[in-house]
Amino acid sequence: MGTEDTNRAIEAAHAAFNSYKKTSARQRAQWLRKWSDLCLENSQDLALILSLENGKTLAEAQGEVKYAASFLDWFAGEAERVYGDVIPSANLGQRILTFKQPLGVAA
């Protein structure tokens, strides 16, 4: 991958981010769960690719696909737990509210 390919990938990520940042945490979690489901549905094919690329046994590669899918499920749960914080203020009767939002593409 050269500089031109890298720049195109960064530009595409920036373009996608503009719509992605408007999605809810629940929608993002659903996407991650769908990705996990697709990995499991296609685990035989993915395992074969891993086996051919890395010389792993099919059994080991299938385990790796299932393990990867479990991470996607875990992060889907985390995506739904994006909570803000309420912090007591030094000023009586006031509170400070923090919230989390996507920052953008890191390159």
mmCIF file of C-alpha atoms in Angstrom:
data_model
loop_
_atom_site.group_PDB
_atom_site.id
_atom_site.type_symbol
_atom_site.label_atom_id
_atom_site.label_comp_id
_atom_site.label_asym_id
_atom_site.label_seq_id
_atom_site.Cartn_x
_atom_site.Cartn_y
_atom_site.Cartn_z
ATOM 1 C CA MET A 1 0.000 0.000 0.000
ATOM 2 C CA GLY A 2 1.531 3.272 -1.092
ATOM 3 C CA THR A 3 0.973 6.901 -0.128
ATOM 4 C CA GLU A 4 -1.787 7.387 -2.696
ATOM 5 C CA ASP A 5 -3.713 4.338 -1.459
ATOM 6 C CA THR A 6 -3.275 5.460 2.128
ATOM 7 C CA ASN A 7 -4.576 8.947 1.366
ATOM 8 C CA ARG A 8 -7.600 7.504 -0.461
ATOM 9 C CA ALA A 9 -8.359 5.256 2.504
ATOM 10 C CA ILE A 10 -8.134 8.209 4.905
ATOM 11 C CA GLU A 11 -10.405 10.330 2.692
ATOM 12 C CA ALA A 12 -12.942 7.497 2.467
ATOM 13 C CA ALA A 13 -12.860 7.086 6.244
ATOM 14 C CA HIS A 14 -13.467 10.827 6.723
ATOM 15 C CA ALA A 15 -16.411 10.708 4.302
ATOM 16 C CA ALA A 16 -17.926 7.708 6.100
ATOM 17 C CA PHE A 17 -17.389 9.325 9.490
ATOM 18 C CA ASN A 18 -19.723 12.215 8.677
ATOM 19 C CA SER A 19 -22.708 9.860 8.542
ATOM 20 C CA TYR A 20 -21.386 7.400 11.143
ATOM 21 C CA LYS A 21 -21.136 10.050 13.869
ATOM 22 C CA LYS A 22 -24.891 10.654 13.555
ATOM 23 C CA THR A 23 -25.806 7.041 14.335
ATOM 24 C CA SER A 24 -26.948 5.921 17.760
ATOM 25 C CA ALA A 25 -24.972 3.663 20.066
ATOM 26 C CA ARG A 26 -27.689 1.036 19.615
ATOM 27 C CA GLN A 27 -27.303 1.125 15.814
ATOM 28 C CA ARG A 28 -23.531 0.734 16.111
ATOM 29 C CA ALA A 29 -24.014 -2.213 18.459
ATOM 30 C CA GLN A 30 -26.394 -3.821 15.956
ATOM 31 C CA TRP A 31 -23.779 -3.461 13.207
ATOM 32 C CA LEU A 32 -21.140 -5.127 15.374
ATOM 33 C CA ARG A 33 -23.506 -7.990 16.228
ATOM 34 C CA LYS A 34 -24.358 -8.421 12.549
ATOM 35 C CA TRP A 35 -20.623 -8.543 11.747
ATOM 36 C CA SER A 36 -20.178 -11.219 14.416
ATOM 37 C CA ASP A 37 -23.100 -13.213 12.994
ATOM 38 C CA LEU A 38 -21.627 -12.993 9.490
ATOM 39 C CA CYS A 39 -18.246 -14.198 10.760
ATOM 40 C CA LEU A 40 -19.895 -17.217 12.364
ATOM 41 C CA GLU A 41 -22.095 -17.915 9.323
ATOM 42 C CA ASN A 42 -18.989 -17.862 7.126
ATOM 43 C CA SER A 43 -16.625 -19.431 9.635
ATOM 44 C CA GLN A 44 -15.704 -22.350 7.361
ATOM 45 C CA ASP A 45 -14.593 -20.043 4.548
ATOM 46 C CA LEU A 46 -12.808 -17.656 6.909
ATOM 47 C CA ALA A 47 -11.055 -20.559 8.615
ATOM 48 C CA LEU A 48 -9.894 -21.901 5.260
ATOM 49 C CA ILE A 49 -8.443 -18.492 4.354
ATOM 50 C CA LEU A 50 -6.661 -18.281 7.724
ATOM 51 C CA SER A 51 -5.342 -21.792 7.293
ATOM 52 C CA LEU A 52 -3.993 -21.092 3.813
ATOM 53 C CA GLU A 53 -2.465 -17.735 4.795
ATOM 54 C CA ASN A 54 -0.921 -18.783 8.097
ATOM 55 C CA GLY A 55 -0.460 -22.524 7.890
ATOM 56 C CA LYS A 56 -2.796 -23.121 10.819
ATOM 57 C CA THR A 57 -4.843 -26.261 11.095
ATOM 58 C CA LEU A 58 -8.494 -25.824 10.143
ATOM 59 C CA ALA A 59 -9.540 -26.559 13.721
ATOM 60 C CA GLU A 60 -7.240 -23.844 15.066
ATOM 61 C CA ALA A 61 -8.422 -21.372 12.428
ATOM 62 C CA GLN A 62 -12.086 -22.115 13.200
ATOM 63 C CA GLY A 63 -11.390 -21.458 16.862
ATOM 64 C CA GLU A 64 -9.772 -18.163 15.945
ATOM 65 C CA VAL A 65 -12.824 -17.078 13.925
ATOM 66 C CA LYS A 66 -15.124 -17.893 16.859
ATOM 67 C CA TYR A 67 -12.791 -16.064 19.228
ATOM 68 C CA ALA A 68 -12.793 -12.986 16.978
ATOM 69 C CA ALA A 69 -16.601 -13.063 16.779
ATOM 70 C CA SER A 70 -16.776 -13.111 20.585
ATOM 71 C CA PHE A 71 -14.802 -9.851 20.662
ATOM 72 C CA LEU A 72 -17.273 -8.267 18.244
ATOM 73 C CA ASP A 73 -20.129 -9.309 20.544
ATOM 74 C CA TRP A 74 -18.312 -7.897 23.560
ATOM 75 C CA PHE A 75 -17.670 -4.558 21.846
ATOM 76 C CA ALA A 76 -21.321 -4.463 20.736
ATOM 77 C CA GLY A 77 -22.285 -4.575 24.404
ATOM 78 C CA GLU A 78 -19.759 -1.878 25.211
ATOM 79 C CA ALA A 79 -21.136 0.303 22.406
ATOM 80 C CA GLU A 80 -24.481 0.414 24.203
ATOM 81 C CA ARG A 81 -22.842 1.464 27.468
ATOM 82 C CA VAL A 82 -21.569 4.849 26.358
ATOM 83 C CA TYR A 83 -22.592 6.822 29.419
ATOM 84 C CA GLY A 84 -21.828 10.388 30.322
ATOM 85 C CA ASP A 85 -20.893 11.478 33.817
ATOM 86 C CA VAL A 86 -22.398 14.038 36.175
ATOM 87 C CA ILE A 87 -19.697 15.718 38.221
ATOM 88 C CA PRO A 88 -20.415 17.930 41.230
ATOM 89 C CA SER A 89 -19.431 21.523 40.615
ATOM 90 C CA ALA A 90 -17.551 23.803 42.956
ATOM 91 C CA ASN A 91 -20.490 26.201 42.497
ATOM 92 C CA LEU A 92 -23.488 25.403 44.692
ATOM 93 C CA GLY A 93 -26.498 24.154 42.731
ATOM 94 C CA GLN A 94 -24.568 23.455 39.544
ATOM 95 C CA ARG A 95 -23.411 20.217 37.996
ATOM 96 C CA ILE A 96 -21.029 19.435 35.184
ATOM 97 C CA LEU A 97 -22.242 16.967 32.564
ATOM 98 C CA THR A 98 -19.830 15.076 30.351
ATOM 99 C CA PHE A 99 -20.803 13.046 27.334
ATOM 100 C CA LYS A 100 -18.902 10.960 24.839
ATOM 101 C CA GLN A 101 -18.953 11.421 21.103
ATOM 102 C CA PRO A 102 -16.935 10.125 18.163
ATOM 103 C CA LEU A 103 -13.836 12.219 17.497
ATOM 104 C CA GLY A 104 -13.022 11.201 13.959
ATOM 105 C CA VAL A 105 -10.485 9.351 11.904
ATOM 106 C CA ALA A 106 -7.084 8.659 13.413
ATOM 107 C CA ALA A 107 -4.337 8.314 10.842
#
